[in-house]
PDB file of C-alpha atoms in Angstrom:
ATOM      1  CA  MET T   1      -0.039  -0.083   0.007  1.00 97.00           C
ATOM      2  CA  ASN T   2       1.210   3.521  -0.897  1.00 98.00           C
ATOM      3  CA  LEU T   3       0.516   5.589   2.234  1.00 98.00           C
ATOM      4  CA  LYS T   4       1.736   8.751   0.473  1.00 97.00           C
ATOM      5  CA  GLU T   5      -1.202   8.542  -1.852  1.00 97.00           C
ATOM      6  CA  LYS T   6      -3.480   8.735   1.252  1.00 97.00           C
ATOM      7  CA  ILE T   7      -1.728  11.454   3.116  1.00 98.00           C
ATOM      8  CA  SER T   8      -3.185  14.914   2.625  1.00 97.00           C
ATOM      9  CA  GLU T   9      -1.107  18.099   2.007  1.00 97.00           C
ATOM     10  CA  PHE T  10      -2.105  21.536   3.169  1.00 97.00           C
ATOM     11  CA  PRO T  11       0.052  24.297   1.980  1.00 97.00           C
ATOM     12  CA  ASN T  12       0.658  27.352   4.265  1.00 97.00           C
ATOM     13  CA  PHE T  13      -0.626  25.638   7.402  1.00 95.00           C
ATOM     14  CA  PRO T  14      -0.325  26.299  10.338  1.00 93.00           C
ATOM     15  CA  LYS T  15       1.502  29.321   8.845  1.00 91.00           C
ATOM     16  CA  LYS T  16       2.668  30.664   5.492  1.00 95.00           C
ATOM     17  CA  GLY T  17       5.618  28.596   3.967  1.00 92.00           C
ATOM     18  CA  ILE T  18       4.706  25.369   5.747  1.00 91.00           C
ATOM     19  CA  LEU T  19       3.319  22.376   3.872  1.00 94.00           C
ATOM     20  CA  PHE T  20       1.438  20.399   6.419  1.00 95.00           C
ATOM     21  CA  ARG T  21       1.291  16.611   5.854  1.00 97.00           C
ATOM     22  CA  ASP T  22      -1.755  15.222   7.449  1.00 96.00           C
ATOM     23  CA  PHE T  23      -2.244  11.563   8.221  1.00 97.00           C
ATOM     24  CA  SER T  24      -5.988  11.942   9.125  1.00 97.00           C
ATOM     25  CA  PRO T  25      -7.229  10.216   6.012  1.00 98.00           C
ATOM     26  CA  LEU T  26      -5.472   7.118   7.073  1.00 97.00           C
ATOM     27  CA  LEU T  27      -7.477   6.889  10.187  1.00 97.00           C
ATOM     28  CA  LYS T  28     -10.706   6.416   8.362  1.00 97.00           C
ATOM     29  CA  ASP T  29      -9.303   3.529   6.257  1.00 98.00           C
ATOM     30  CA  PRO T  30      -9.314   0.285   8.133  1.00 98.00           C
ATOM     31  CA  SER T  31      -6.928  -1.351   5.553  1.00 98.00           C
ATOM     32  CA  ALA T  32      -4.356   1.514   5.925  1.00 98.00           C
ATOM     33  CA  LEU T  33      -4.466   1.053   9.826  1.00 98.00           C
ATOM     34  CA  SER T  34      -3.915  -2.580   9.349  1.00 98.00           C
ATOM     35  CA  PHE T  35      -1.130  -2.019   6.999  1.00 98.00           C
ATOM     36  CA  ILE T  36       0.597   0.411   9.352  1.00 98.00           C
ATOM     37  CA  ALA T  37       0.418  -1.996  12.153  1.00 98.00           C
ATOM     38  CA  ASP T  38       1.755  -4.709   9.921  1.00 98.00           C
ATOM     39  CA  GLU T  39       4.669  -2.642   8.784  1.00 98.00           C
ATOM     40  CA  PHE T  40       5.768  -1.826  12.353  1.00 98.00           C
ATOM     41  CA  THR T  41       5.385  -5.516  13.403  1.00 98.00           C
ATOM     42  CA  LYS T  42       7.961  -6.384  10.800  1.00 98.00           C
ATOM     43  CA  HIS T  43      10.450  -3.904  12.376  1.00 98.00           C
ATOM     44  CA  PHE T  44       9.795  -4.202  16.074  1.00 98.00           C
ATOM     45  CA  HIS T  45       9.638  -7.614  17.846  1.00 98.00           C
ATOM     46  CA  PRO T  46       7.084  -8.047  20.702  1.00 98.00           C
ATOM     47  CA  LYS T  47       9.628  -9.267  23.148  1.00 98.00           C
ATOM     48  CA  ASP T  48      11.578  -5.915  22.764  1.00 98.00           C
ATOM     49  CA  ILE T  49       8.557  -3.866  23.911  1.00 98.00           C
ATOM     50  CA  ASP T  50       6.631  -3.734  27.182  1.00 98.00           C
ATOM     51  CA  LEU T  51       4.602  -0.631  26.560  1.00 98.00           C
ATOM     52  CA  PHE T  52       3.955   1.983  23.894  1.00 98.00           C
ATOM     53  CA  ALA T  53       4.194   5.698  24.651  1.00 98.00           C
ATOM     54  CA  GLY T  54       2.172   8.205  22.532  1.00 98.00           C
ATOM     55  CA  ILE T  55       3.353  11.769  22.134  1.00 98.00           C
ATOM     56  CA  GLU T  56       0.468  14.159  22.405  1.00 97.00           C
ATOM     57  CA  SER T  57      -1.731  14.015  20.665  1.00 96.00           C
ATOM     58  CA  ARG T  58      -1.494  12.353  17.363  1.00 97.00           C
ATOM     59  CA  GLY T  59       0.999   9.928  18.803  1.00 98.00           C
ATOM     60  CA  PHE T  60      -1.821   8.535  21.050  1.00 98.00           C
ATOM     61  CA  LEU T  61      -3.475   7.159  17.948  1.00 98.00           C
ATOM     62  CA  LEU T  62      -0.488   5.263  16.639  1.00 98.00           C
ATOM     63  CA  ALA T  63       0.409   4.031  20.129  1.00 98.00           C
ATOM     64  CA  CYS T  64      -3.078   2.630  20.714  1.00 98.00           C
ATOM     65  CA  ILE T  65      -3.168   0.947  17.283  1.00 98.00           C
ATOM     66  CA  LEU T  66       0.254  -0.773  17.983  1.00 98.00           C
ATOM     67  CA  ALA T  67      -0.594  -1.595  21.582  1.00 98.00           C
ATOM     68  CA  THR T  68      -3.715  -3.357  20.503  1.00 98.00           C
ATOM     69  CA  ARG T  69      -1.797  -5.215  17.851  1.00 98.00           C
ATOM     70  CA  TYR T  70       0.963  -6.245  20.231  1.00 98.00           C
ATOM     71  CA  ASN T  71      -1.373  -6.898  23.124  1.00 98.00           C
ATOM     72  CA  LYS T  72       0.503  -4.499  25.180  1.00 98.00           C
ATOM     73  CA  GLY T  73      -0.357  -1.360  27.120  1.00 98.00           C
ATOM     74  CA  MET T  74      -0.088   2.351  26.202  1.00 98.00           C
ATOM     75  CA  VAL T  75       0.942   5.436  28.131  1.00 98.00           C
ATOM     76  CA  MET T  76       0.628   9.150  27.288  1.00 98.00           C
ATOM     77  CA  ILE T  77       3.389  11.792  27.009  1.00 98.00           C
ATOM     78  CA  ARG T  78       1.563  15.075  27.389  1.00 98.00           C
ATOM     79  CA  LYS T  79       2.068  18.775  27.459  1.00 96.00           C
ATOM     80  CA  ALA T  80       2.595  20.090  30.965  1.00 96.00           C
ATOM     81  CA  GLY T  81      -0.568  20.459  33.142  1.00 96.00           C
ATOM     82  CA  LYS T  82      -2.643  17.870  31.386  1.00 96.00           C
ATOM     83  CA  LEU T  83      -2.066  14.829  33.590  1.00 97.00           C
ATOM     84  CA  PRO T  84      -3.462  14.144  37.086  1.00 97.00           C
ATOM     85  CA  GLY T  85      -1.442  12.766  39.965  1.00 96.00           C
ATOM     86  CA  LYS T  86       2.361  13.071  40.394  1.00 97.00           C
ATOM     87  CA  THR T  87       4.129  13.614  37.145  1.00 98.00           C
ATOM     88  CA  SER T  88       7.666  14.042  35.913  1.00 98.00           C
ATOM     89  CA  LYS T  89       8.348  16.961  33.660  1.00 97.00           C
ATOM     90  CA  LEU T  90      10.999  17.819  31.132  1.00 97.00           C
ATOM     91  CA  SER T  91      11.434  21.248  29.477  1.00 97.00           C
ATOM     92  CA  TYR T  92      13.255  21.490  26.091  1.00 95.00           C
ATOM     93  CA  LYS T  93      14.051  24.029  23.491  1.00 89.00           C
ATOM     94  CA  ILE T  94      11.867  24.439  20.457  1.00 83.00           C
ATOM     95  CA  GLU T  95      12.298  26.570  17.422  1.00 74.00           C
ATOM     96  CA  TYR T  96      11.083  29.737  18.988  1.00 76.00           C
ATOM     97  CA  GLY T  97      11.305  29.157  22.846  1.00 84.00           C
ATOM     98  CA  GLN T  98      10.713  26.353  25.135  1.00 93.00           C
ATOM     99  CA  ASP T  99       8.210  23.608  25.760  1.00 95.00           C
ATOM    100  CA  THR T 100       7.438  21.173  28.603  1.00 97.00           C
ATOM    101  CA  ILE T 101       6.214  17.572  28.423  1.00 98.00           C
ATOM    102  CA  GLU T 102       5.284  15.272  31.260  1.00 98.00           C
ATOM    103  CA  ILE T 103       4.421  11.653  32.118  1.00 98.00           C
ATOM    104  CA  GLN T 104       2.779  10.213  35.215  1.00 98.00           C
ATOM    105  CA  LYS T 105       5.649   9.245  37.656  1.00 95.00           C
ATOM    106  CA  ASP T 106       4.320   5.762  38.532  1.00 94.00           C
ATOM    107  CA  ILE T 107       3.054   4.701  35.047  1.00 97.00           C
ATOM    108  CA  ILE T 108       6.304   3.020  33.956  1.00 98.00           C
ATOM    109  CA  SER T 109       8.092   0.392  36.077  1.00 98.00           C
ATOM    110  CA  LYS T 110      11.875   0.528  36.248  1.00 98.00           C
ATOM    111  CA  GLY T 111      13.439  -1.178  33.236  1.00 98.00           C
ATOM    112  CA  GLN T 112      10.370  -1.455  31.124  1.00 98.00           C
ATOM    113  CA  LYS T 113      11.011  -1.213  27.380  1.00 98.00           C
ATOM    114  CA  ILE T 114       9.003   1.595  25.820  1.00 99.00           C
ATOM    115  CA  LEU T 115       8.360   2.178  22.086  1.00 99.00           C
ATOM    116  CA  ILE T 116       7.719   5.841  21.591  1.00 99.00           C
ATOM    117  CA  CYS T 117       5.110   6.688  18.832  1.00 98.00           C
ATOM    118  CA  ASP T 118       4.188   9.906  16.988  1.00 98.00           C
ATOM    119  CA  ASP T 119       2.625  10.685  13.651  1.00 98.00           C
ATOM    120  CA  LEU T 120       5.484  12.728  12.358  1.00 97.00           C
ATOM    121  CA  LEU T 121       9.157  13.291  12.909  1.00 97.00           C
ATOM    122  CA  ALA T 122      10.227  16.808  12.013  1.00 95.00           C
ATOM    123  CA  THR T 123      13.054  18.606  13.864  1.00 94.00           C
ATOM    124  CA  GLY T 124      13.105  15.899  16.443  1.00 96.00           C
ATOM    125  CA  GLY T 125      13.005  18.103  19.615  1.00 96.00           C
ATOM    126  CA  THR T 126       9.938  16.549  21.132  1.00 97.00           C
ATOM    127  CA  ALA T 127      11.002  12.944  20.191  1.00 98.00           C
ATOM    128  CA  LYS T 128      14.432  13.493  21.850  1.00 98.00           C
ATOM    129  CA  ALA T 129      12.769  15.097  24.948  1.00 98.00           C
ATOM    130  CA  SER T 130      10.378  12.163  25.160  1.00 98.00           C
ATOM    131  CA  ALA T 131      13.280   9.726  25.165  1.00 98.00           C
ATOM    132  CA  LYS T 132      14.908  11.657  28.051  1.00 98.00           C
ATOM    133  CA  LEU T 133      11.594  11.730  29.909  1.00 98.00           C
ATOM    134  CA  ILE T 134      11.053   7.956  29.587  1.00 98.00           C
ATOM    135  CA  GLU T 135      14.647   7.394  30.760  1.00 98.00           C
ATOM    136  CA  LYS T 136      14.179   9.820  33.722  1.00 97.00           C
ATOM    137  CA  VAL T 137      11.281   7.865  35.048  1.00 97.00           C
ATOM    138  CA  GLY T 138      13.253   4.566  34.747  1.00 98.00           C
ATOM    139  CA  GLY T 139      12.076   3.201  31.352  1.00 98.00           C
ATOM    140  CA  LYS T 140      14.280   1.993  28.574  1.00 98.00           C
ATOM    141  CA  VAL T 141      13.578   3.395  25.128  1.00 98.00           C
ATOM    142  CA  ALA T 142      13.056   0.432  22.839  1.00 98.00           C
ATOM    143  CA  GLY T 143      12.745   2.777  19.741  1.00 98.00           C
ATOM    144  CA  PHE T 144      10.620   5.297  17.846  1.00 99.00           C
ATOM    145  CA  ALA T 145       7.724   4.600  15.483  1.00 98.00           C
ATOM    146  CA  PHE T 146       6.611   7.440  13.166  1.00 98.00           C
ATOM    147  CA  ILE T 147       4.238   7.329  10.237  1.00 98.00           C
ATOM    148  CA  ILE T 148       5.841  10.310   8.414  1.00 98.00           C
ATOM    149  CA  GLU T 149       9.464  11.594   8.480  1.00 98.00           C
ATOM    150  CA  LEU T 150      10.317  14.905   7.042  1.00 97.00           C
ATOM    151  CA  THR T 151      13.988  14.075   6.161  1.00 98.00           C
ATOM    152  CA  GLU T 152      15.162  17.594   5.260  1.00 96.00           C
ATOM    153  CA  LEU T 153      14.702  18.753   8.842  1.00 95.00           C
ATOM    154  CA  ASN T 154      17.079  15.933  10.020  1.00 97.00           C
ATOM    155  CA  GLY T 155      15.136  15.222  13.179  1.00 97.00           C
ATOM    156  CA  ILE T 156      16.549  11.694  13.167  1.00 98.00           C
ATOM    157  CA  LYS T 157      19.933  13.105  13.992  1.00 97.00           C
ATOM    158  CA  GLY T 158      18.886  13.669  17.788  1.00 96.00           C
ATOM    159  CA  ILE T 159      17.514  10.177  18.172  1.00 98.00           C
ATOM    160  CA  ASN T 160      19.567   8.034  15.849  1.00 97.00           C
ATOM    161  CA  GLN T 161      21.069   6.094  18.776  1.00 98.00           C
ATOM    162  CA  TYR T 162      17.662   4.407  19.050  1.00 98.00           C
ATOM    163  CA  ASN T 163      15.838   1.863  16.786  1.00 98.00           C
ATOM    164  CA  CYS T 164      13.793   4.213  14.573  1.00 98.00           C
ATOM    165  CA  LYS T 165      11.176   3.372  11.966  1.00 98.00           C
ATOM    166  CA  SER T 166       9.398   5.823   9.641  1.00 98.00           C
ATOM    167  CA  LEU T 167       6.887   4.445   7.076  1.00 98.00           C
ATOM    168  CA  VAL T 168       6.709   7.408   4.852  1.00 98.00           C
ATOM    169  CA  LYS T 169       9.707   9.765   4.084  1.00 98.00           C
ATOM    170  CA  TYR T 170       9.480  13.147   2.319  1.00 97.00           C
TER     171      TYR T 170
END
């Protein structure tokens, strides 16, 4: 299946000069969802993963799809202030400032292997911060799963020490 044919493009969104690659059309296509899960199962072995972590918010969808396929659980990496209970936070630099992500402190047991999921890898700042956050709470990063990778932004550079898989590259 050619996923590129199903990914929508929106020029000048969210601002002028940006070409937004939208994976939303894949979500309404059960055969595309199944294909995505199949492709990642070819790359990541179930014994190498204990949990899937989705990066807010589109990563939640991929993490849930894969967690169901692998019969594993899923946890959320969210923007600061969105999770109840005790959380662990990590601030990191973004293109024009700083952002903060968090995870519930007790959601991952020490040594659990976590596959981090997101819809798209761009500059890699959030992905890299997510790996640091998982490690901060005692997890081991099993790798990254992305549907789309924007290769010209070289986001893979910050996470290339991990096992990374992107299904569509632009």
